Coordinates of C-alpha atoms and ligand atoms in Angstrom, one line a residue:
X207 CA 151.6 36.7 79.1
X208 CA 155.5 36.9 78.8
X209 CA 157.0 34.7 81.5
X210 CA 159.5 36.8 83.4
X211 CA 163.1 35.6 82.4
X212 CA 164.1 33.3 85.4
X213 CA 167.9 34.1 86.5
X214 CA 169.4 31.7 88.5
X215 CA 170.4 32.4 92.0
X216 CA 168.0 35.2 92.5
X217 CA 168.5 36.4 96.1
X218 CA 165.4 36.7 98.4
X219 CA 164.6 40.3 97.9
X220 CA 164.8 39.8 94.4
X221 CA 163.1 36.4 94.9
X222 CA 159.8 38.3 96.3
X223 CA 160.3 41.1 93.9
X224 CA 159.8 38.7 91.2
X225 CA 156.3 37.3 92.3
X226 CA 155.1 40.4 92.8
X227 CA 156.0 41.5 89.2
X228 CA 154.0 38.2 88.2
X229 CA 151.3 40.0 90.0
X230 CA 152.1 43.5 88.6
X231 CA 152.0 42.6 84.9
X232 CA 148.9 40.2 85.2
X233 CA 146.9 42.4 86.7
X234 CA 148.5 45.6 84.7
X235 CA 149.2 47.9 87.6
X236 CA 150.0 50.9 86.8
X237 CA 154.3 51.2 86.5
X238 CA 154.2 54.5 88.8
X239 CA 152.4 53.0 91.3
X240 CA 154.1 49.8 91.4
X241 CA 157.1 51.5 91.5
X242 CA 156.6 53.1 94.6
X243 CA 155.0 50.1 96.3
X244 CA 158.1 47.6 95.7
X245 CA 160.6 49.3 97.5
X246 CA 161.2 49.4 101.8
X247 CA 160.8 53.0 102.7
X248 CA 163.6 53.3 105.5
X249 CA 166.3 50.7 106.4
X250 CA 167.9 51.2 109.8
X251 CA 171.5 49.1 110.6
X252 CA 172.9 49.7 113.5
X253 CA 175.9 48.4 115.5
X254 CA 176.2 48.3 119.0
X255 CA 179.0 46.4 121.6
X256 CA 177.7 44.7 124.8
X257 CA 180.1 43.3 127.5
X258 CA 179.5 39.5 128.2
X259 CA 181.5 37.8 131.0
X260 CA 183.9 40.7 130.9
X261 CA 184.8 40.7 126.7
X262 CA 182.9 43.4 124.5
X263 CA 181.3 41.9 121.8
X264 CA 179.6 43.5 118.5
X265 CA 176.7 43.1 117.3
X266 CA 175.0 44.2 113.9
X267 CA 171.1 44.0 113.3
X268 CA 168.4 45.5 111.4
X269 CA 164.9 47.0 111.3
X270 CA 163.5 47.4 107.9
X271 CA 160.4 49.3 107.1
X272 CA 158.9 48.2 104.0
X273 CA 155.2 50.5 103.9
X274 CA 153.6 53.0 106.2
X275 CA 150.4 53.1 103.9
X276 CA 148.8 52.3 107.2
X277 CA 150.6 52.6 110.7
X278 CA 152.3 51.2 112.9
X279 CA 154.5 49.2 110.7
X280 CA 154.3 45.4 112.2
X281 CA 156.8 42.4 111.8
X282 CA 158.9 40.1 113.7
X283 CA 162.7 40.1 114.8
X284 CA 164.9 37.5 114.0
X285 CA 168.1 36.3 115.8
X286 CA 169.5 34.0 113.4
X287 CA 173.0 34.0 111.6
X288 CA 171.2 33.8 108.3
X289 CA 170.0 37.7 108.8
X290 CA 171.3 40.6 106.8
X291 CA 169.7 43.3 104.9
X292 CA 168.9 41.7 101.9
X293 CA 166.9 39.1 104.2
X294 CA 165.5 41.7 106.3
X295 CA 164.0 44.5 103.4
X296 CA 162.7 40.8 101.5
X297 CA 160.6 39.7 105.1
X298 CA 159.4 43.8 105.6
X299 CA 157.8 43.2 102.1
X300 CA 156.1 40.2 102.9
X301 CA 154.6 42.0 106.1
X302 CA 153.1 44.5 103.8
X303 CA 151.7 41.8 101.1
X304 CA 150.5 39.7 104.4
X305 CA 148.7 42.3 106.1
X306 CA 147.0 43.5 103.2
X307 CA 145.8 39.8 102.1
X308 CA 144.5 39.2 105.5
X309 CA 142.8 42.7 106.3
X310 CA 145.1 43.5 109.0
X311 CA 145.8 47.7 109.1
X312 CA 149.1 47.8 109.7
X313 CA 152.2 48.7 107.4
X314 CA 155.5 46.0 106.7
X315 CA 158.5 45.9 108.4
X316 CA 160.8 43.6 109.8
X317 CA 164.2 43.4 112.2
X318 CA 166.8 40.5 112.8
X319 CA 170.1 40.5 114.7
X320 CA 173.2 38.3 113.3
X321 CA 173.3 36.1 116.0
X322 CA 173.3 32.5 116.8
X323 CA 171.0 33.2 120.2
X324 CA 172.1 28.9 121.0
X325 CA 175.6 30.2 121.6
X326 CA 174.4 32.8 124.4
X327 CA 173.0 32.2 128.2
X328 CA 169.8 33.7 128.7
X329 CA 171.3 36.4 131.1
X330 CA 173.5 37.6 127.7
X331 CA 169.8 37.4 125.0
X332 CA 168.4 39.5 127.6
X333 CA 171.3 42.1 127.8
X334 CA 171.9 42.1 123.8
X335 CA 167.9 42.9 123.7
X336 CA 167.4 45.3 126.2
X337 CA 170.4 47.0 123.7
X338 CA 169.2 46.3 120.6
X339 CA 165.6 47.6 121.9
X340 CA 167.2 50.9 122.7
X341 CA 168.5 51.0 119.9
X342 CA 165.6 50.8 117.7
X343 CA 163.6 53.0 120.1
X344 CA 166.3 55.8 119.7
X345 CA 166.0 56.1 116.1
X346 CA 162.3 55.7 115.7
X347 CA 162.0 52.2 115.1
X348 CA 160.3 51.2 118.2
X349 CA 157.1 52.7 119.4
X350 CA 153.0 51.7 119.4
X351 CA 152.3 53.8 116.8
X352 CA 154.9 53.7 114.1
X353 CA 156.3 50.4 114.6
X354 CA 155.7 47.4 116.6
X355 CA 158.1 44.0 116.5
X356 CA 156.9 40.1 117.0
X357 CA 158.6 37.4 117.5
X358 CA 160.1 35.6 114.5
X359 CA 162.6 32.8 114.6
X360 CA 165.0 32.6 117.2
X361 CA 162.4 35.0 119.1
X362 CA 160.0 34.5 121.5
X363 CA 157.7 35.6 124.5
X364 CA 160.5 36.5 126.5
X365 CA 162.5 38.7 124.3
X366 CA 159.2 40.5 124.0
X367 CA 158.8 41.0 127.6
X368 CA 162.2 42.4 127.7
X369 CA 161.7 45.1 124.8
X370 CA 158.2 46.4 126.2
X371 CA 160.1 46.8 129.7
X372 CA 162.9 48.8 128.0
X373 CA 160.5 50.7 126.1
X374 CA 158.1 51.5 129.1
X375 CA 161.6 52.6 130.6
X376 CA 162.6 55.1 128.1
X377 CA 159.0 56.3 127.4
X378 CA 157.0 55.9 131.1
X379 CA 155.0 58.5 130.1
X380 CA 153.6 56.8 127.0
X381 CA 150.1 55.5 127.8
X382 CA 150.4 52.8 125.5
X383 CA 153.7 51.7 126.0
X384 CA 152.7 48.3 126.5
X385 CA 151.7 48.2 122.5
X386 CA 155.1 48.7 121.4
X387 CA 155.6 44.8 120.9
X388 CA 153.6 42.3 120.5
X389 CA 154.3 38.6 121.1
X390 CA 154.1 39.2 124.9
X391 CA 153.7 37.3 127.7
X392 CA 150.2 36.8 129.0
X393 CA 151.4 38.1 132.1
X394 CA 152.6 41.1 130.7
X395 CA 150.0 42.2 128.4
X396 CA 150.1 39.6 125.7
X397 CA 147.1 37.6 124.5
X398 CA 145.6 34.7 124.6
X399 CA 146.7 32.1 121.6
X400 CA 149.8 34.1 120.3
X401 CA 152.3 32.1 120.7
X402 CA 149.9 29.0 118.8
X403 CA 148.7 31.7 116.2
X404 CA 150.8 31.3 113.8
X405 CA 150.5 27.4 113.4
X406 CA 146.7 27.8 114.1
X407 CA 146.6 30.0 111.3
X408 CA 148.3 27.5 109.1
X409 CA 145.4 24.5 110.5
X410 CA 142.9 26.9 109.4
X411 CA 144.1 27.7 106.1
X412 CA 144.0 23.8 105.4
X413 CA 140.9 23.7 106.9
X414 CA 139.6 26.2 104.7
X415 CA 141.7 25.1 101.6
X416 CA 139.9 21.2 102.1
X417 CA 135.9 23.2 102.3
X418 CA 136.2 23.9 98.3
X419 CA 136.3 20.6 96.8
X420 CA 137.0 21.8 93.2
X421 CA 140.2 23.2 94.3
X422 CA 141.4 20.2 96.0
X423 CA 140.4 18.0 93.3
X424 CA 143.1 20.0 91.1
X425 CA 145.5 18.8 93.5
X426 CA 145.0 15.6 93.0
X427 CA 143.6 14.7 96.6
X428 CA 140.3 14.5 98.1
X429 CA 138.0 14.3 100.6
X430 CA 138.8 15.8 104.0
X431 CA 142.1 16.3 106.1
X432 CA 141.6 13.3 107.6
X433 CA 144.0 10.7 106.9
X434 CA 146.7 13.1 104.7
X435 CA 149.9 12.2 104.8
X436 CA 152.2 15.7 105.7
X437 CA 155.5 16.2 106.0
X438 CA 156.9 19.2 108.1
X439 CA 159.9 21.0 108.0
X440 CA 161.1 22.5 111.4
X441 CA 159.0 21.5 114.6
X442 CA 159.6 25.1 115.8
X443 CA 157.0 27.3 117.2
X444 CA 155.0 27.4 113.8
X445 CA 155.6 23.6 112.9
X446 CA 154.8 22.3 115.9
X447 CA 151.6 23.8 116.5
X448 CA 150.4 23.2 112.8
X449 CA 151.9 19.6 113.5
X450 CA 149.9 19.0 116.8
X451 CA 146.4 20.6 115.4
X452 CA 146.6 18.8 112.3
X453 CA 147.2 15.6 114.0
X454 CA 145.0 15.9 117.2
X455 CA 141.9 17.6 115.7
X456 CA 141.7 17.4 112.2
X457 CA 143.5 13.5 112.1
X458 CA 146.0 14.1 109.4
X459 CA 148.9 11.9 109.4
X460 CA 152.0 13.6 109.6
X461 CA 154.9 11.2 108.6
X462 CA 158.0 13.0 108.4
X463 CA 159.3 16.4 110.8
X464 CA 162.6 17.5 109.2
X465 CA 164.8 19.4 111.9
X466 CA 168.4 20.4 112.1
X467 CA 170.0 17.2 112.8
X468 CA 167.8 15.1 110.0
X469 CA 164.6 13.4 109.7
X470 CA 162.6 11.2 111.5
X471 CA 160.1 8.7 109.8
X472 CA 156.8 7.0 110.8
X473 CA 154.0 6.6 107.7
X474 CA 151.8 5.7 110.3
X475 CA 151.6 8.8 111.8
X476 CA 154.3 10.8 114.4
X477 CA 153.5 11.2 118.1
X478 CA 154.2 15.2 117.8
X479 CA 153.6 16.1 121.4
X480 CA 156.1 13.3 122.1
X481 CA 158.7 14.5 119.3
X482 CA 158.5 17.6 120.7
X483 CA 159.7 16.8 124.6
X484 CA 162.5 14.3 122.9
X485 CA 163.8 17.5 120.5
X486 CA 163.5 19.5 123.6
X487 CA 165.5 17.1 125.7
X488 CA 167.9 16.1 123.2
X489 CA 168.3 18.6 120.9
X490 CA 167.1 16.4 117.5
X491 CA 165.2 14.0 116.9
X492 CA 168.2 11.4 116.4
X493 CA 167.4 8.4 118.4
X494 CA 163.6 9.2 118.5
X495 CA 161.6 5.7 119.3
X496 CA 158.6 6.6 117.5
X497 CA 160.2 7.0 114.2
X498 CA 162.7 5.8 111.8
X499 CA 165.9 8.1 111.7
X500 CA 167.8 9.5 109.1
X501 CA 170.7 11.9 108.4
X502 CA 169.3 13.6 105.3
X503 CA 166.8 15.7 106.5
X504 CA 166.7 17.3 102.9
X505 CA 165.9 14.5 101.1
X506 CA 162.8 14.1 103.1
X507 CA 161.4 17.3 101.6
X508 CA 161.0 14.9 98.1
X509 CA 159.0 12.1 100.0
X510 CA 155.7 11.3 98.6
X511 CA 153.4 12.6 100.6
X512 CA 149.8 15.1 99.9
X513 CA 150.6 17.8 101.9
X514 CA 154.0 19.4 102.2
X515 CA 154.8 22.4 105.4
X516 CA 157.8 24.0 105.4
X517 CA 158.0 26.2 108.4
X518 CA 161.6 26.6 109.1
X519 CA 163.1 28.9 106.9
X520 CA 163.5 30.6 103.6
X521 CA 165.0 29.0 100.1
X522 CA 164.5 25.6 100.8
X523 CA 163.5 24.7 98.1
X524 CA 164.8 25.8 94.8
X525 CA 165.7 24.9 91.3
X526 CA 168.0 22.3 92.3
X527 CA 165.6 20.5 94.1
X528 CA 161.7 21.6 93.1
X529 CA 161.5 19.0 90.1
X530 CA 161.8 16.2 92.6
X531 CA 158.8 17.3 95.0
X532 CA 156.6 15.0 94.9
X533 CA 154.0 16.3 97.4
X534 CA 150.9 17.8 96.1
X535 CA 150.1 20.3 98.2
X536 CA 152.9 23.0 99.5
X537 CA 151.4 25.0 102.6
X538 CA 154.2 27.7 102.9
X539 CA 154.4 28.1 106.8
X540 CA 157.8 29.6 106.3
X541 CA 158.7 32.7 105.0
X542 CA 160.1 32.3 101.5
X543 CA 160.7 28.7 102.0
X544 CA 160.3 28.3 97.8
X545 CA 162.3 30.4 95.8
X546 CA 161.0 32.4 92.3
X547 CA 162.5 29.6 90.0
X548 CA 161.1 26.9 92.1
X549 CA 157.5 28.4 91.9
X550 CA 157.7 28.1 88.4
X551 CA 159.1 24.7 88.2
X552 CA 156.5 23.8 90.7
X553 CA 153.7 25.4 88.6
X554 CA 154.5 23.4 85.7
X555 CA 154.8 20.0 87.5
X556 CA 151.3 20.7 88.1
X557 CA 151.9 21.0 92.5
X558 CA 149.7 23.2 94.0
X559 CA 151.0 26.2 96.7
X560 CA 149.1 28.0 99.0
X561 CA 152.0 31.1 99.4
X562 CA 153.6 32.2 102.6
X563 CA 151.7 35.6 102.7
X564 CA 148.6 34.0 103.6
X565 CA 149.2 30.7 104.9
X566 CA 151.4 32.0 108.0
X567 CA 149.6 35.3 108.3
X568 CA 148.3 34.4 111.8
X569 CA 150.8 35.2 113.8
X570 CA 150.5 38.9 112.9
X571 CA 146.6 38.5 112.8
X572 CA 146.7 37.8 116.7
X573 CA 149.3 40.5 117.1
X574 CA 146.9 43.1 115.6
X575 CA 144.6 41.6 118.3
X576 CA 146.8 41.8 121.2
X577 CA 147.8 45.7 119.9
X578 CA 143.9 46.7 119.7
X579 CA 144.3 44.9 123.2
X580 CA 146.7 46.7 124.7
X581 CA 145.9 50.3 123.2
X582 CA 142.2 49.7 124.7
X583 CA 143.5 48.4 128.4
X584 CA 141.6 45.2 128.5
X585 CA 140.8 41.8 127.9
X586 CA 138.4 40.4 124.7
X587 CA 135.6 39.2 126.4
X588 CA 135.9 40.7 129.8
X589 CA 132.7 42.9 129.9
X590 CA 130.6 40.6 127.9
X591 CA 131.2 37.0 129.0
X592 CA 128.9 36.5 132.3
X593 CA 126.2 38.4 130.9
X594 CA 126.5 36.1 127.8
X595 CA 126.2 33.4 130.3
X596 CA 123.2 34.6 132.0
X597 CA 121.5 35.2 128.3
X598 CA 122.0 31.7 128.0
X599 CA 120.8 30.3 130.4
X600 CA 117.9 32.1 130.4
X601 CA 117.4 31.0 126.5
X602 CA 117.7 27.5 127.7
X603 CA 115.2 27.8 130.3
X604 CA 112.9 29.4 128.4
X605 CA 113.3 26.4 126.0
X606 CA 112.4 23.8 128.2
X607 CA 109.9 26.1 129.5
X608 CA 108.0 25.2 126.4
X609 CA 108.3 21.3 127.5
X610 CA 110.9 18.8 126.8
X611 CA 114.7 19.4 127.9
X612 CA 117.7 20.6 126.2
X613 CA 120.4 18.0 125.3
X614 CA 123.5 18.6 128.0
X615 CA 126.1 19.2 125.0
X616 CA 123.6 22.3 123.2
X617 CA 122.8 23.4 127.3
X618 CA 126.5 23.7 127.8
X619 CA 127.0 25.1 124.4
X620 CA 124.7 27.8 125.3
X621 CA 125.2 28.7 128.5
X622 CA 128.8 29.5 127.6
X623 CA 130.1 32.7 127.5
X624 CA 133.3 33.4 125.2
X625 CA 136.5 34.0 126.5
X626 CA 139.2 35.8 125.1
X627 CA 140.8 32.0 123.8
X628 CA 137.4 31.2 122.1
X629 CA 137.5 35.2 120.5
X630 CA 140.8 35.2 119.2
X631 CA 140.2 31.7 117.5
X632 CA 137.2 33.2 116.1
X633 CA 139.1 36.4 115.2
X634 CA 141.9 34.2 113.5
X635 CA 139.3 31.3 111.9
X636 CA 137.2 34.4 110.3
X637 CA 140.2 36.3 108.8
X638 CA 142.1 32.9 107.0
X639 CA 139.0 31.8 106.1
X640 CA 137.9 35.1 104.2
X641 CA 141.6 35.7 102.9
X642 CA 141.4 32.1 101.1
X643 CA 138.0 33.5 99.5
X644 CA 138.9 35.9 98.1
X645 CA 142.3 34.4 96.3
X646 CA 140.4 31.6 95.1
X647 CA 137.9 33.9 94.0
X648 CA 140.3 35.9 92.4
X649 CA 142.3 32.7 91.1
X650 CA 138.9 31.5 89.2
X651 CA 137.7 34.4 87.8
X652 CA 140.8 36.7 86.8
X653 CA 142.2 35.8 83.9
X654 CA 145.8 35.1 83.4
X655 CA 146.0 34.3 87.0
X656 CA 146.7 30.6 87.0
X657 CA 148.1 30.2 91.0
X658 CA 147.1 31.0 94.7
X659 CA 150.4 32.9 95.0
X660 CA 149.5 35.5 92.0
X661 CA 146.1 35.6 93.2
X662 CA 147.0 36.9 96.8
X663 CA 149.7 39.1 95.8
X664 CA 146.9 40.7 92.7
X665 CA 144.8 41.2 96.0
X666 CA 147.0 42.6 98.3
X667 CA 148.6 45.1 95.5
X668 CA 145.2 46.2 94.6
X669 CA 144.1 47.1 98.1
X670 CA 148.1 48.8 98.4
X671 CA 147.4 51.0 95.3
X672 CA 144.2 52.1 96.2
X673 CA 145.4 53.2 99.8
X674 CA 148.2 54.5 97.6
X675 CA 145.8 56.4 95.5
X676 CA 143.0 57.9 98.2
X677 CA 146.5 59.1 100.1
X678 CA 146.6 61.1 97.0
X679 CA 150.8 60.1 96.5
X680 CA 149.2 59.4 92.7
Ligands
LIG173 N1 157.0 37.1 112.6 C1 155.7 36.8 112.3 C2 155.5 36.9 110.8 O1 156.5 36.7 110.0 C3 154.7 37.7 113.0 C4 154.8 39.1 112.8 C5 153.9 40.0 113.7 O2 153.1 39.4 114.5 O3 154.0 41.2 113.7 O4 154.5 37.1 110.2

C-alpha cells in the first residue's frame, strides 16, 4: 500500500480526514461512497450578544452535523477558546466513526462556543446557554429526535440542565423534551454513571485491551494492569475518573497527571482522589505534597512509562514531539490528542495506540442510555429489581434446601437485584468490550491493516456504507 504523503501541519479536520483515507484505501471502499461519508452534512454558526453586568457582549459558536445515517445526531458542546469550525466539523466526524464502532444508533455532530467559561460567573454560563440553546433550537439544531448535545470540555451537568429547561420552554408540548440533551442531572432526567462514563469507558477498554495477551505482548508489556505505570494528561472529568478506577480497582500506578499549570510526579503511585480536592482548591497541582512538581507539563508526556492517557485535548502530540514517546501503550481519552503525522511516526517506533473513537466512546454510550431513558419515562431496573430479589432468594433457599448453606458473599450476590448503576456498567462493560473484538479481530485478520486505529475506522466505515447503501443514496 502507498503511504499517504504526510504534509506538515495538517489541521484537525484534515488530521481525521487523513486516517480515515488510511482506512478508505486499505479496505478499498468504493470512492462514491466514501465521498459522501467524509463530509459534515450541515454546519450552523451563529452569533448572538448577551448583556453581562450591564455591557453587551458577542458571542460566536457552532453546531456541526457530520451524518444523519441514523438519527438523532449526538455529540458534545464545548466552551473552550480553542473552538472554531474547523475543530467543530473534525469532532462531528469522530461522533459518527465513534458511534458506529461502538453500536450506538445515532448520527455525528458536535457544538462549541469560543469562550473561556473560567472568565464568567455562573449566573453569566447560564445566561450565554440558555441563548446559545435557543439558538440552536431555532434553527433545528436542538431537538430529541434530530439532534441531541453532551457535555464535552468546559461542559457539564449543569449546562445540560439549563438547555433541556430552555428547550422544555420553547417546545412544552413535546413529550420527550427531556431527550433533547443528554448529560443531565440525575435529578433532572439524567442517568446513573454519566458523568463517570466516559473515564469508565476508558478503564474498560484497558481492561479489555490487557484480556488478549498476544496483543499486549506486542506492546512490549505483560501480564495484568496491575502494577503499570500511566501517565495522564488533564485530570478533568475523563482523566480523573480513568485515573481513580485504574488506581483504586484495577491497581495501576499512575505516576505523572499533566494539568495546566505543569506536572506533578510520584513513581510510586499518585493519591488521585487527593490531587483532585488540591487542583480543585488550588487551581493546579503546584505545591501538591504527594508529588514532585514541575513546570513542564509537556515534557512529562515523553516520560517512560507503559501506558500513556491523554485526555485533555486535541494535537498534543505531533511530529515535533512523537519520536520522543517513550510509553508503550497510548489510550487516546482525548479527542484527537495525536495528530496524522504523529500516528505514523508512532507506528514506526513500534508504540502501540488504541484510537480516540473507541477508547472514549463511553460517554456517548451512556448518553444513548440516558436518551432510550428518557424517551421511555423511566428508570433501568425499576420494574425488574425486587422481583429479581425475590427470585433470588428463593434460588438460594431452595439451595440450601437441598442441605448445606450458601456462602454469605454468593447469598448476597444472589439475592441482589440490579439497579440502574449496576445496568449501565453492564451496558457500558458489554459494548467496549465487544468494540475492542471486533478491531482486534479485524486488525489480525484483514490484511494491510497493521493498527487499532485503521482497524476501527475499516469497521465503522463498513457499517457507514452499508447503512449508506440499504438507504439506497448508492
Ligand atoms: N462529548 C462526548 C464525546 O466526545 C460525549 C458525547 C455524547 O454523549 O453525545 O464523545
Amino acid at each position: 500500500m502507498a503511504e499517504p504523503t504526510i504534509h506538515a501541519g495538517l489541521n484537525f479536520r484534515q488530521s481525521v480526514d487523513h486516517m480515515v483515507d488510511r482506512a478508505i484505501e486499505v479496505m478499498d471502499l468504493d470512492r462514491d461512497i466514501a465521498a459522501a461519508i467524509k463530509p459534515c452534512t450541515s454546519v450552523l454558526q451563529v452569533t448572538f450578544p448577551v448583556l453581562i453586568k450591564g455591557r453587551v457582549q458577542v458571542f460566536t459558536g457552532w453546531r456541526a452535523v457530520h451524518s444523519i445515517h441514523r438519527q438523532p445526531s449526538k455529540g458534545g458542546i464545548r466552551y473552550a477558546l480553542t473552538v472554531d469550525q474547523n475543530e467543530v466539523e473534525a469532532l462531528a466526524a469522530l461522533m459518527t466513526y465513534k458511534c458506529a464502532i461502538v453500536d450506538v444508533p445515532f448520527g455525528g455532530s458536535k457544538g462549541g462556543l469560543y469562550i473561556d467559561p473560567r472568565e464568567y460567573s455562573r449566573d453569566d454560563i447560564q445566561i450565554i446557554t440558555r441563548r446559545f440553546a435557543r439558538e440552536l433550537a431555532n434553527k433545528g439544531f436542538l431537538s430529541p429526535a434530530e439532534n441531541v448535545p453532551a457535555p464535552d470540555v468546559g461542559t457539564g451537568q449543569r449546562e445540560m440542565a439549563w438547555i433541556a429547561d430552555t428547550y422544555k420552554h420553547l417546545y412544552p408540548e413535546d413529550i420527550n423534551h427531556i431527550a433533547c440533551v443528554t448529560g443531565k442531572p440525575v435529578e433532572h432526567g439524567g442517568i446513573r454513571g454519566r458523568t463517570e462514563a466516559t473515564g469508565r469507558g476508558v478503564q474498560y477498554a484497558l481492561q479489555e485491551f490487557f484480556r488478549h495477551p498476544d496483543e499486549v505482548k506486542k506492546t512490549g508489556m505483560e501480564g495484568s494492569l496491575a502494577g503499570k505505570k500511566i501517565v495522564i494528561q488533564g485530570l478533568g472529568n475523563v482523566g480523573f475518573y480513568a485515573a481513580q478506577f485504574l488506581s483504586e480497582e484495577d491497581d495501576a500506578k499512575i505516576i505523572a497527571v499533566i494539568e495546566r499549570d505543569g506536572v506533578v510526579i510520584n513513581q510510586k503511585g499518585l493519591d488521585i482522589q487527593a490531587l483532585s480536592y488540591y487542583l480543585c482548591d488550588n487551581g493546579g497541582v503546584k505545591g501538591f505534597a504527594g508529588g514532585e512538581y514541575s513546570e513542564d507539563g509537556a515534557a512529562a508526556l515523553e516520560l517512560e512509562c507503559d501506558i500513556l492517557i491523554p485526555a485533555a485535548l486535541e494535537g498534543v502530540i505531533d511530529a515535533s514531539n512523537a519520536n520522543r514517546i517513550k510509553a508503550k501503550l497510548i489510550a487516546e481519552a482525548a479527542n484527537g490528542p495525536v495528530t496524522f503525522e504523529a500516528d505514523r511516526i508512532l507506528q514506526k517506533k513500534g508504540v502501540s495506540i488504541l484510537p480516540d473513537a473507541y477508547v472514549n466512546a463511553g460517554g456517548v454510550i451512556v448518553s444513548y442510555f440516558e436518551w432510550i431513558r428518557n424517551l421511555s419515562h423511566i428508570r433501568f431496573g425499576r420494574m425488574e429489581r425486587r422481583f429479581d430479589e425475590t427470585r433470588g432468594r428463593h434460588i438460594v433457599q431452595a439451595l440450601e434446601s437441598l442441605g448445606g448453606k450458601v456462602p454469605n458473599y454468593l447469598r448476597d450476590e444472589l439475592i441482589r437485584g440490579a439497579d440502574e448503576f449496576d445496568l449501565v456498567r453492564s451496558g457500558l462493560d458489554d459494548s467496549m468490550r465487544l468494540a475492542l473484538q471486533d478491531i482486534i479481530t479485524t486488525k489480525l485478520t484483514m490484511e494491510k491493516v497493521e493498527d487499532y486505529r485503521t482497524a476501527a475506522y475499516v469497521i465503522s466505515l463498513s457499517k457507514l456504507a452499508r447503512s449508506y447503501q440499504d438507504l439506497g443514496v448508492f
